[in-house]
């Protein structure tokens, strides 16, 4: 099947209101797709199942699975010939309204800094949503634009009639497990990309990111042998730069449930904070909205690729929820004792550009 035929299949699945996910991993020149055969909502009850998982930030909410055995799976290479955007010339008129106002966000950041000064926690990641209204847009076209714009991201379009449409281009891997090989990353700290990766990082960003690295190494050590970490380096995600450390090792117990590992690292201090439970309860009580699937995770669970069983899970960042006439963009940032509220606001504004760029 070629890519145009796959897009037609996906479009008719969407028209028939049947669940699906189509996605591209950063290192691959192909699209993978699960088209679910029925319109039921399958909740994940065990990580020993095969399929595509879609998990919320708050693990008391339901985690959705598109089960492999209830879907057709396609993997189609993207060739430059048919990489054309299918008639994407409908320039969208749109307007922006802040669902969480600037004033509220600045207050949230100030309250977070105060809680750090009061020793309630060391770091917290707060966030907001922003609604963009428009007319005339097709989720598949937006997905194609995301693929073109963010070659180094995990780009996806996910749909379930009972939940809605989500799209994103995330730079962050939660974890990859191939047989017993495990890898993850610590990603945090943000500054705009201008024209070079040779940039200076401030003490705030260095501390913010090293808290993530230390947490991941610490939490993983009972579960993973031969842990190795790379040097921390500057990583480009579209028009943003982050600090990143790669971490890998070998699972001590190959048979151990993936859930074991997920429960210790998710949500990482890159999307929640430190200590985890205190930061999480602060977020749930103080943010002005519900995160839903933003800062949750998504991806392949126990899928056979070329004879080996893999799970490839990503943190749901730089994402949006879309309906007929609007998109809700989700963005946030890590707050430490050195944060400056106005700059934290600016950082979230820059992060919204990742999605706004493909809505124009
Ligand atoms: C929470 C987000 O980003 C996280 C990942 C990378 C850098 C981040 C930061 O600099 O604050 C955040 O920890 C987001 O993009 O909404």
mmCIF file of C-alpha atoms and ligand atoms in Angstrom:
data_model
loop_
_atom_site.group_PDB
_atom_site.id
_atom_site.type_symbol
_atom_site.label_atom_id
_atom_site.label_comp_id
_atom_site.label_asym_id
_atom_site.label_seq_id
_atom_site.Cartn_x
_atom_site.Cartn_y
_atom_site.Cartn_z
ATOM 1 C CA UNK A 1 0.000 0.000 0.000
ATOM 2 C CA UNK A 2 1.282 3.494 -0.708
ATOM 3 C CA UNK A 3 0.937 6.458 1.568
ATOM 4 C CA UNK A 4 -1.997 8.028 -0.349
ATOM 5 C CA UNK A 5 -3.998 4.813 -0.035
ATOM 6 C CA UNK A 6 -3.229 4.731 3.698
ATOM 7 C CA UNK A 7 -4.415 8.330 4.141
ATOM 8 C CA UNK A 8 -7.659 7.477 2.313
ATOM 9 C CA UNK A 9 -8.211 4.511 4.614
ATOM 10 C CA UNK A 10 -7.613 6.648 7.676
ATOM 11 C CA UNK A 11 -9.950 9.371 6.396
ATOM 12 C CA UNK A 12 -12.757 6.877 5.862
ATOM 13 C CA UNK A 13 -12.157 5.446 9.340
ATOM 14 C CA UNK A 14 -12.508 8.961 10.743
ATOM 15 C CA UNK A 15 -15.663 9.569 8.678
ATOM 16 C CA UNK A 16 -17.094 6.316 10.050
ATOM 17 C CA UNK A 17 -16.185 7.418 13.606
ATOM 18 C CA UNK A 18 -13.945 4.438 14.266
ATOM 19 C CA UNK A 19 -10.903 4.690 16.574
ATOM 20 C CA UNK A 20 -7.400 4.847 15.108
ATOM 21 C CA UNK A 21 -3.906 6.138 15.598
ATOM 22 C CA UNK A 22 -1.350 7.057 12.956
ATOM 23 C CA UNK A 23 2.179 8.017 13.965
ATOM 24 C CA UNK A 24 5.753 8.530 12.896
ATOM 25 C CA UNK A 25 8.777 7.846 15.058
ATOM 26 C CA UNK A 26 11.592 10.340 14.702
ATOM 27 C CA UNK A 27 14.196 7.983 13.304
ATOM 28 C CA UNK A 28 11.897 6.266 10.812
ATOM 29 C CA UNK A 29 10.793 7.224 7.321
ATOM 30 C CA UNK A 30 7.482 5.420 7.633
ATOM 31 C CA UNK A 31 4.034 5.823 9.094
ATOM 32 C CA UNK A 32 2.570 3.233 11.419
ATOM 33 C CA UNK A 33 -1.151 2.981 11.911
ATOM 34 C CA UNK A 34 -3.673 1.007 13.963
ATOM 35 C CA UNK A 35 -7.245 1.055 12.629
ATOM 36 C CA UNK A 36 -9.586 -0.398 15.258
ATOM 37 C CA UNK A 37 -12.285 -2.717 13.881
ATOM 38 C CA UNK A 38 -15.082 -1.582 16.211
ATOM 39 C CA UNK A 39 -15.968 1.617 18.055
ATOM 40 C CA UNK A 40 -15.668 0.248 21.606
ATOM 41 C CA UNK A 41 -13.563 1.931 24.272
ATOM 42 C CA UNK A 42 -10.976 -0.522 25.591
ATOM 43 C CA UNK A 43 -9.436 0.423 28.894
ATOM 44 C CA UNK A 44 -5.983 -0.927 29.584
ATOM 45 C CA UNK A 45 -6.117 -3.465 32.389
ATOM 46 C CA UNK A 46 -2.706 -5.059 31.983
ATOM 47 C CA UNK A 47 0.598 -4.011 30.464
ATOM 48 C CA UNK A 48 0.958 -7.521 29.117
ATOM 49 C CA UNK A 49 -1.348 -6.679 26.226
ATOM 50 C CA UNK A 50 -0.287 -5.668 22.771
ATOM 51 C CA UNK A 51 -1.535 -2.479 21.130
ATOM 52 C CA UNK A 52 -1.317 1.309 21.258
ATOM 53 C CA UNK A 53 -1.706 2.864 24.681
ATOM 54 C CA UNK A 54 -2.988 6.382 25.458
ATOM 55 C CA UNK A 55 -2.577 7.304 29.129
ATOM 56 C CA UNK A 56 -3.611 10.471 31.014
ATOM 57 C CA UNK A 57 -1.426 12.527 33.387
ATOM 58 C CA UNK A 58 -3.545 11.508 36.369
ATOM 59 C CA UNK A 59 -3.428 7.734 36.704
ATOM 60 C CA UNK A 60 -6.831 7.713 38.441
ATOM 61 C CA UNK A 61 -8.288 8.508 35.004
ATOM 62 C CA UNK A 62 -8.688 5.793 32.415
ATOM 63 C CA UNK A 63 -5.874 4.601 30.157
ATOM 64 C CA UNK A 64 -7.109 3.700 26.686
ATOM 65 C CA UNK A 65 -5.801 0.892 24.513
ATOM 66 C CA UNK A 66 -6.293 0.291 20.827
ATOM 67 C CA UNK A 67 -5.770 -3.476 21.104
ATOM 68 C CA UNK A 68 -3.647 -5.091 18.405
ATOM 69 C CA UNK A 69 -6.027 -8.026 18.185
ATOM 70 C CA UNK A 70 -8.984 -5.700 17.534
ATOM 71 C CA UNK A 71 -7.291 -3.656 14.827
ATOM 72 C CA UNK A 72 -5.509 -3.732 11.516
ATOM 73 C CA UNK A 73 -1.903 -2.586 11.682
ATOM 74 C CA UNK A 74 -0.200 -0.879 8.727
ATOM 75 C CA UNK A 75 3.355 0.266 8.293
ATOM 76 C CA UNK A 76 3.955 2.266 5.112
ATOM 77 C CA UNK A 77 7.115 3.995 3.997
ATOM 78 C CA UNK A 78 7.051 7.706 3.234
ATOM 79 C CA UNK A 79 8.665 8.358 -0.113
ATOM 80 C CA UNK A 80 9.460 11.878 -1.221
ATOM 81 C CA UNK A 81 7.185 11.472 -4.284
ATOM 82 C CA UNK A 82 3.951 11.095 -2.442
ATOM 83 C CA UNK A 83 4.890 13.140 0.563
ATOM 84 C CA UNK A 84 2.803 15.974 -0.859
ATOM 85 C CA UNK A 85 0.279 17.459 1.452
ATOM 86 C CA UNK A 86 -3.096 16.431 0.150
ATOM 87 C CA UNK A 87 -4.555 19.737 -1.005
ATOM 88 C CA UNK A 88 -3.439 21.744 1.979
ATOM 89 C CA UNK A 89 -4.110 25.192 0.664
ATOM 90 C CA UNK A 90 -7.033 26.143 2.806
ATOM 91 C CA UNK A 91 -5.364 28.914 4.788
ATOM 92 C CA UNK A 92 -7.136 28.925 8.064
ATOM 93 C CA UNK A 93 -8.588 31.991 9.600
ATOM 94 C CA UNK A 94 -8.345 31.637 13.331
ATOM 95 C CA UNK A 95 -8.575 33.505 16.577
ATOM 96 C CA UNK A 96 -6.940 32.842 19.889
ATOM 97 C CA UNK A 97 -8.477 33.068 23.317
ATOM 98 C CA UNK A 98 -6.605 32.223 26.473
ATOM 99 C CA UNK A 99 -8.501 29.618 28.402
ATOM 100 C CA UNK A 100 -6.096 30.170 31.270
ATOM 101 C CA UNK A 101 -5.403 33.903 31.371
ATOM 102 C CA UNK A 102 -1.932 35.373 31.650
ATOM 103 C CA UNK A 103 -2.838 36.843 35.023
ATOM 104 C CA UNK A 104 -3.890 33.428 36.368
ATOM 105 C CA UNK A 105 -0.763 31.775 35.008
ATOM 106 C CA UNK A 106 1.549 34.382 36.567
ATOM 107 C CA UNK A 107 -0.250 33.828 39.869
ATOM 108 C CA UNK A 108 0.160 30.055 39.545
ATOM 109 C CA UNK A 109 3.909 30.459 38.934
ATOM 110 C CA UNK A 110 4.255 32.842 41.893
ATOM 111 C CA UNK A 111 2.390 30.394 44.133
ATOM 112 C CA UNK A 112 4.691 27.611 42.930
ATOM 113 C CA UNK A 113 7.810 29.644 43.756
ATOM 114 C CA UNK A 114 6.356 30.420 47.186
ATOM 115 C CA UNK A 115 5.704 26.708 47.817
ATOM 116 C CA UNK A 116 9.353 25.966 46.873
ATOM 117 C CA UNK A 117 10.570 28.678 49.251
ATOM 118 C CA UNK A 118 8.367 27.119 51.954
ATOM 119 C CA UNK A 119 10.144 23.785 51.278
ATOM 120 C CA UNK A 120 6.967 22.061 50.133
ATOM 121 C CA UNK A 121 8.839 20.750 47.067
ATOM 122 C CA UNK A 122 11.987 21.483 45.030
ATOM 123 C CA UNK A 123 10.479 21.684 41.583
ATOM 124 C CA UNK A 124 7.017 21.695 40.032
ATOM 125 C CA UNK A 125 5.896 21.767 36.403
ATOM 126 C CA UNK A 126 2.823 23.916 35.919
ATOM 127 C CA UNK A 127 0.841 24.327 32.747
ATOM 128 C CA UNK A 128 -2.088 25.927 30.990
ATOM 129 C CA UNK A 129 -4.297 25.478 27.962
ATOM 130 C CA UNK A 130 -5.095 27.874 25.178
ATOM 131 C CA UNK A 131 -8.027 27.617 22.812
ATOM 132 C CA UNK A 132 -7.590 28.481 19.139
ATOM 133 C CA UNK A 133 -10.796 28.845 17.098
ATOM 134 C CA UNK A 134 -10.892 28.363 13.345
ATOM 135 C CA UNK A 135 -12.944 26.969 10.537
ATOM 136 C CA UNK A 136 -12.205 24.496 7.814
ATOM 137 C CA UNK A 137 -9.537 22.186 8.993
ATOM 138 C CA UNK A 138 -8.897 18.525 8.572
ATOM 139 C CA UNK A 139 -6.954 16.620 11.270
ATOM 140 C CA UNK A 140 -5.103 14.538 8.686
ATOM 141 C CA UNK A 141 -3.826 17.661 6.962
ATOM 142 C CA UNK A 142 -2.646 19.042 10.287
ATOM 143 C CA UNK A 143 -0.924 15.706 10.942
ATOM 144 C CA UNK A 144 0.856 15.898 7.567
ATOM 145 C CA UNK A 145 2.061 19.374 8.414
ATOM 146 C CA UNK A 146 3.356 18.181 11.772
ATOM 147 C CA UNK A 147 5.352 15.444 10.072
ATOM 148 C CA UNK A 148 6.902 17.918 7.664
ATOM 149 C CA UNK A 149 7.730 20.425 10.376
ATOM 150 C CA UNK A 150 9.055 18.143 13.125
ATOM 151 C CA UNK A 151 11.243 15.406 11.717
ATOM 152 C CA UNK A 152 12.963 14.714 15.039
ATOM 153 C CA UNK A 153 9.739 14.354 17.060
ATOM 154 C CA UNK A 154 7.314 11.511 17.672
ATOM 155 C CA UNK A 155 4.336 12.814 15.676
ATOM 156 C CA UNK A 156 0.869 11.349 16.075
ATOM 157 C CA UNK A 157 -2.836 11.700 15.345
ATOM 158 C CA UNK A 158 -5.085 9.707 17.698
ATOM 159 C CA UNK A 159 -8.874 9.425 17.575
ATOM 160 C CA UNK A 160 -11.588 7.757 19.568
ATOM 161 C CA UNK A 161 -15.242 8.800 19.154
ATOM 162 C CA UNK A 162 -15.776 8.655 22.934
ATOM 163 C CA UNK A 163 -12.715 10.813 23.726
ATOM 164 C CA UNK A 164 -11.961 13.009 20.712
ATOM 165 C CA UNK A 165 -9.013 13.867 18.484
ATOM 166 C CA UNK A 166 -5.490 14.459 19.823
ATOM 167 C CA UNK A 167 -2.409 15.444 17.834
ATOM 168 C CA UNK A 168 1.140 16.165 18.866
ATOM 169 C CA UNK A 169 4.832 16.340 18.038
ATOM 170 C CA UNK A 170 6.643 15.400 21.202
ATOM 171 C CA UNK A 171 10.418 15.527 21.724
ATOM 172 C CA UNK A 172 10.328 13.311 24.829
ATOM 173 C CA UNK A 173 10.606 9.522 25.058
ATOM 174 C CA UNK A 174 9.191 8.046 28.260
ATOM 175 C CA UNK A 175 10.897 4.720 27.592
ATOM 176 C CA UNK A 176 11.820 2.202 24.968
ATOM 177 C CA UNK A 177 12.044 -1.487 25.828
ATOM 178 C CA UNK A 178 13.410 -3.915 23.230
ATOM 179 C CA UNK A 179 13.483 -7.430 24.686
ATOM 180 C CA UNK A 180 15.381 -6.619 27.917
ATOM 181 C CA UNK A 181 17.143 -3.456 26.727
ATOM 182 C CA UNK A 182 15.802 -0.334 28.295
ATOM 183 C CA UNK A 183 16.319 3.312 27.379
ATOM 184 C CA UNK A 184 14.889 6.642 28.408
ATOM 185 C CA UNK A 185 15.910 10.306 28.606
ATOM 186 C CA UNK A 186 15.924 13.259 30.960
ATOM 187 C CA UNK A 187 14.707 16.300 29.046
ATOM 188 C CA UNK A 188 14.151 19.730 30.571
ATOM 189 C CA UNK A 189 15.178 23.371 30.332
ATOM 190 C CA UNK A 190 14.041 25.463 27.395
ATOM 191 C CA UNK A 191 15.329 28.338 25.327
ATOM 192 C CA UNK A 192 14.480 29.500 21.806
ATOM 193 C CA UNK A 193 16.506 28.102 18.904
ATOM 194 C CA UNK A 194 17.994 30.966 16.966
ATOM 195 C CA UNK A 195 20.597 29.585 14.589
ATOM 196 C CA UNK A 196 22.953 27.444 16.631
ATOM 197 C CA UNK A 197 23.168 24.606 19.121
ATOM 198 C CA UNK A 198 26.175 26.335 20.703
ATOM 199 C CA UNK A 199 24.275 28.132 23.428
ATOM 200 C CA UNK A 200 24.825 28.971 27.066
ATOM 201 C CA UNK A 201 22.448 27.555 29.670
ATOM 202 C CA UNK A 202 21.560 29.382 32.871
ATOM 203 C CA UNK A 203 21.858 27.906 36.371
ATOM 204 C CA UNK A 204 18.064 27.574 36.559
ATOM 205 C CA UNK A 205 17.851 25.325 33.472
ATOM 206 C CA UNK A 206 20.900 23.265 34.454
ATOM 207 C CA UNK A 207 19.457 22.590 37.893
ATOM 208 C CA UNK A 208 15.979 21.919 36.508
ATOM 209 C CA UNK A 209 17.315 19.306 34.115
ATOM 210 C CA UNK A 210 19.749 17.667 36.512
ATOM 211 C CA UNK A 211 16.894 17.058 38.956
ATOM 212 C CA UNK A 212 15.208 15.012 36.228
ATOM 213 C CA UNK A 213 18.385 13.021 35.468
ATOM 214 C CA UNK A 214 19.046 12.260 39.140
ATOM 215 C CA UNK A 215 15.453 11.217 39.729
ATOM 216 C CA UNK A 216 15.380 8.850 36.744
ATOM 217 C CA UNK A 217 18.758 7.247 37.642
ATOM 218 C CA UNK A 218 17.736 6.836 41.240
ATOM 219 C CA UNK A 219 14.294 5.375 40.575
ATOM 220 C CA UNK A 220 15.550 3.007 37.917
ATOM 221 C CA UNK A 221 18.503 1.544 39.777
ATOM 222 C CA UNK A 222 16.473 -1.183 41.591
ATOM 223 C CA UNK A 223 14.986 -2.297 38.262
ATOM 224 C CA UNK A 224 17.748 -1.792 35.713
ATOM 225 C CA UNK A 225 21.304 -3.189 35.565
ATOM 226 C CA UNK A 226 24.320 -1.659 33.847
ATOM 227 C CA UNK A 227 22.832 1.830 33.770
ATOM 228 C CA UNK A 228 24.715 4.207 31.512
ATOM 229 C CA UNK A 229 24.107 7.896 31.004
ATOM 230 C CA UNK A 230 25.340 10.160 28.244
ATOM 231 C CA UNK A 231 26.751 13.613 28.733
ATOM 232 C CA UNK A 232 24.052 16.248 28.939
ATOM 233 C CA UNK A 233 23.725 18.046 25.626
ATOM 234 C CA UNK A 234 21.651 20.626 23.797
ATOM 235 C CA UNK A 235 18.818 19.134 21.805
ATOM 236 C CA UNK A 236 16.692 20.910 19.226
ATOM 237 C CA UNK A 237 12.913 20.428 19.117
ATOM 238 C CA UNK A 238 11.563 22.653 16.307
ATOM 239 C CA UNK A 239 12.113 26.260 17.320
ATOM 240 C CA UNK A 240 13.086 25.312 20.874
ATOM 241 C CA UNK A 241 16.206 23.939 22.530
ATOM 242 C CA UNK A 242 16.257 21.634 25.553
ATOM 243 C CA UNK A 243 18.901 20.009 27.722
ATOM 244 C CA UNK A 244 18.920 16.249 27.327
ATOM 245 C CA UNK A 245 20.650 13.236 28.897
ATOM 246 C CA UNK A 246 20.221 9.761 27.381
ATOM 247 C CA UNK A 247 19.933 6.877 29.839
ATOM 248 C CA UNK A 248 20.028 3.167 29.097
ATOM 249 C CA UNK A 249 20.474 -0.207 30.747
ATOM 250 C CA UNK A 250 19.220 -3.779 30.918
ATOM 251 C CA UNK A 251 16.046 -4.756 32.763
ATOM 252 C CA UNK A 252 16.874 -6.926 35.766
ATOM 253 C CA UNK A 253 13.771 -8.974 35.342
ATOM 254 C CA UNK A 254 12.884 -9.360 31.700
ATOM 255 C CA UNK A 255 9.479 -10.708 32.602
ATOM 256 C CA UNK A 256 8.706 -7.802 34.910
ATOM 257 C CA UNK A 257 5.573 -5.960 34.037
ATOM 258 C CA UNK A 258 6.236 -2.710 32.147
ATOM 259 C CA UNK A 259 3.836 -1.200 34.623
ATOM 260 C CA UNK A 260 6.533 -1.618 37.300
ATOM 261 C CA UNK A 261 8.895 0.642 35.429
ATOM 262 C CA UNK A 262 6.219 3.110 34.362
ATOM 263 C CA UNK A 263 4.966 3.507 37.891
ATOM 264 C CA UNK A 264 8.400 4.584 39.125
ATOM 265 C CA UNK A 265 9.286 7.015 36.359
ATOM 266 C CA UNK A 266 5.922 8.445 35.283
ATOM 267 C CA UNK A 267 5.217 11.300 35.711
ATOM 268 C CA UNK A 268 8.869 12.374 35.619
ATOM 269 C CA UNK A 269 10.027 15.681 37.127
ATOM 270 C CA UNK A 270 10.047 16.975 33.530
ATOM 271 C CA UNK A 271 6.238 17.107 33.608
ATOM 272 C CA UNK A 272 5.353 16.897 37.313
ATOM 273 C CA UNK A 273 8.026 17.779 39.872
ATOM 274 C CA UNK A 274 10.004 16.676 42.895
ATOM 275 C CA UNK A 275 9.102 15.078 45.201
ATOM 276 C CA UNK A 276 6.629 13.525 42.810
ATOM 277 C CA UNK A 277 3.538 13.053 44.982
ATOM 278 C CA UNK A 278 3.670 16.531 46.524
ATOM 279 C CA UNK A 279 4.162 18.163 43.145
ATOM 280 C CA UNK A 280 1.350 16.104 41.682
ATOM 281 C CA UNK A 281 -1.143 17.030 44.377
ATOM 282 C CA UNK A 282 -0.179 20.714 44.010
ATOM 283 C CA UNK A 283 -0.784 20.490 40.259
ATOM 284 C CA UNK A 284 -4.144 18.765 40.636
ATOM 285 C CA UNK A 285 -5.285 21.309 43.228
ATOM 286 C CA UNK A 286 -3.858 24.507 41.769
ATOM 287 C CA UNK A 287 -3.880 24.408 37.984
ATOM 288 C CA UNK A 288 -6.913 26.120 36.521
ATOM 289 C CA UNK A 289 -7.941 23.278 34.261
ATOM 290 C CA UNK A 290 -7.704 19.512 33.717
ATOM 291 C CA UNK A 291 -4.630 18.199 31.858
ATOM 292 C CA UNK A 292 -6.433 15.125 30.509
ATOM 293 C CA UNK A 293 -3.904 13.369 28.227
ATOM 294 C CA UNK A 294 -1.333 16.202 28.123
ATOM 295 C CA UNK A 295 1.790 15.023 30.046
ATOM 296 C CA UNK A 296 0.402 11.511 30.027
ATOM 297 C CA UNK A 297 2.096 9.045 27.705
ATOM 298 C CA UNK A 298 1.327 7.175 24.538
ATOM 299 C CA UNK A 299 2.779 4.641 22.166
ATOM 300 C CA UNK A 300 3.318 1.070 21.170
ATOM 301 C CA UNK A 301 2.974 -1.628 23.767
ATOM 302 C CA UNK A 302 4.578 -5.037 23.142
ATOM 303 C CA UNK A 303 4.645 -4.809 19.372
ATOM 304 C CA UNK A 304 6.676 -7.221 17.289
ATOM 305 C CA UNK A 305 9.088 -5.378 14.987
ATOM 306 C CA UNK A 306 11.432 -7.552 12.897
ATOM 307 C CA UNK A 307 11.210 -10.454 15.313
ATOM 308 C CA UNK A 308 11.764 -8.567 18.570
ATOM 309 C CA UNK A 309 9.118 -7.370 20.981
ATOM 310 C CA UNK A 310 9.212 -3.651 21.638
ATOM 311 C CA UNK A 311 7.418 -1.021 23.639
ATOM 312 C CA UNK A 312 7.970 2.570 22.558
ATOM 313 C CA UNK A 313 6.300 5.075 24.840
ATOM 314 C CA UNK A 314 6.428 8.871 24.589
ATOM 315 C CA UNK A 315 5.454 11.702 26.920
ATOM 316 C CA UNK A 316 2.492 13.609 25.510
ATOM 317 C CA UNK A 317 3.974 17.107 25.082
ATOM 318 C CA UNK A 318 3.499 19.809 22.392
ATOM 319 C CA UNK A 319 0.040 18.410 21.827
ATOM 320 C CA UNK A 320 -3.499 19.581 21.171
ATOM 321 C CA UNK A 321 -7.042 18.364 21.328
ATOM 322 C CA UNK A 322 -9.074 19.183 18.266
ATOM 323 C CA UNK A 323 -12.739 19.383 17.322
ATOM 324 C CA UNK A 324 -14.649 20.792 14.351
ATOM 325 C CA UNK A 325 -13.966 24.458 14.985
ATOM 326 C CA UNK A 326 -11.198 24.706 17.550
ATOM 327 C CA UNK A 327 -8.027 23.267 18.998
ATOM 328 C CA UNK A 328 -6.981 23.324 22.619
ATOM 329 C CA UNK A 329 -3.205 23.642 22.987
ATOM 330 C CA UNK A 330 -1.494 22.409 26.148
ATOM 331 C CA UNK A 331 1.784 23.902 27.400
ATOM 332 C CA UNK A 332 3.757 24.163 30.601
ATOM 333 C CA UNK A 333 7.183 24.602 32.116
ATOM 334 C CA UNK A 334 9.336 23.635 35.053
ATOM 335 C CA UNK A 335 9.384 26.001 38.034
ATOM 336 C CA UNK A 336 12.334 26.152 40.416
ATOM 337 C CA UNK A 337 13.346 28.654 43.085
ATOM 338 C CA UNK A 338 15.065 30.749 40.383
ATOM 339 C CA UNK A 339 12.038 31.055 38.094
ATOM 340 C CA UNK A 340 10.793 34.463 36.982
ATOM 341 C CA UNK A 341 7.018 34.428 36.339
ATOM 342 C CA UNK A 342 7.056 36.651 33.232
ATOM 343 C CA UNK A 343 9.770 34.495 31.630
ATOM 344 C CA UNK A 344 7.848 31.332 32.430
ATOM 345 C CA UNK A 345 4.826 32.822 30.665
ATOM 346 C CA UNK A 346 6.987 33.662 27.630
ATOM 347 C CA UNK A 347 8.262 30.087 27.544
ATOM 348 C CA UNK A 348 4.713 28.712 27.333
ATOM 349 C CA UNK A 349 3.912 31.225 24.569
ATOM 350 C CA UNK A 350 6.880 29.913 22.569
ATOM 351 C CA UNK A 351 5.761 26.343 23.183
ATOM 352 C CA UNK A 352 2.302 27.083 21.746
ATOM 353 C CA UNK A 353 4.055 28.023 18.480
ATOM 354 C CA UNK A 354 4.912 24.352 17.899
ATOM 355 C CA UNK A 355 1.238 23.708 17.242
ATOM 356 C CA UNK A 356 0.134 27.131 15.985
ATOM 357 C CA UNK A 357 2.671 26.878 13.186
ATOM 358 C CA UNK A 358 0.751 23.956 11.678
ATOM 359 C CA UNK A 359 -2.677 25.540 12.203
ATOM 360 C CA UNK A 360 -1.961 28.627 10.077
HETATM 361 C C1 LIG B 1 6.050 20.586 30.168
HETATM 362 C C2 LIG B 1 6.572 20.830 28.975
HETATM 363 O O1 LIG B 1 7.912 20.627 28.683
HETATM 364 C C3 LIG B 1 8.786 19.907 29.547
HETATM 365 C C4 LIG B 1 9.811 19.258 28.694
HETATM 366 C C5 LIG B 1 10.932 19.939 28.291
HETATM 367 C C6 LIG B 1 11.238 21.183 28.869
HETATM 368 C C7 LIG B 1 10.511 21.660 29.909
HETATM 369 C C8 LIG B 1 10.873 22.952 30.551
HETATM 370 O O2 LIG B 1 11.854 23.593 30.136
HETATM 371 O O3 LIG B 1 10.168 23.405 31.454
HETATM 372 C C9 LIG B 1 9.425 20.867 30.537
HETATM 373 O O4 LIG B 1 9.957 20.179 31.621
HETATM 374 C C10 LIG B 1 5.765 21.305 27.847
HETATM 375 O O5 LIG B 1 6.305 21.456 26.752
HETATM 376 O O6 LIG B 1 4.541 21.531 28.010
#
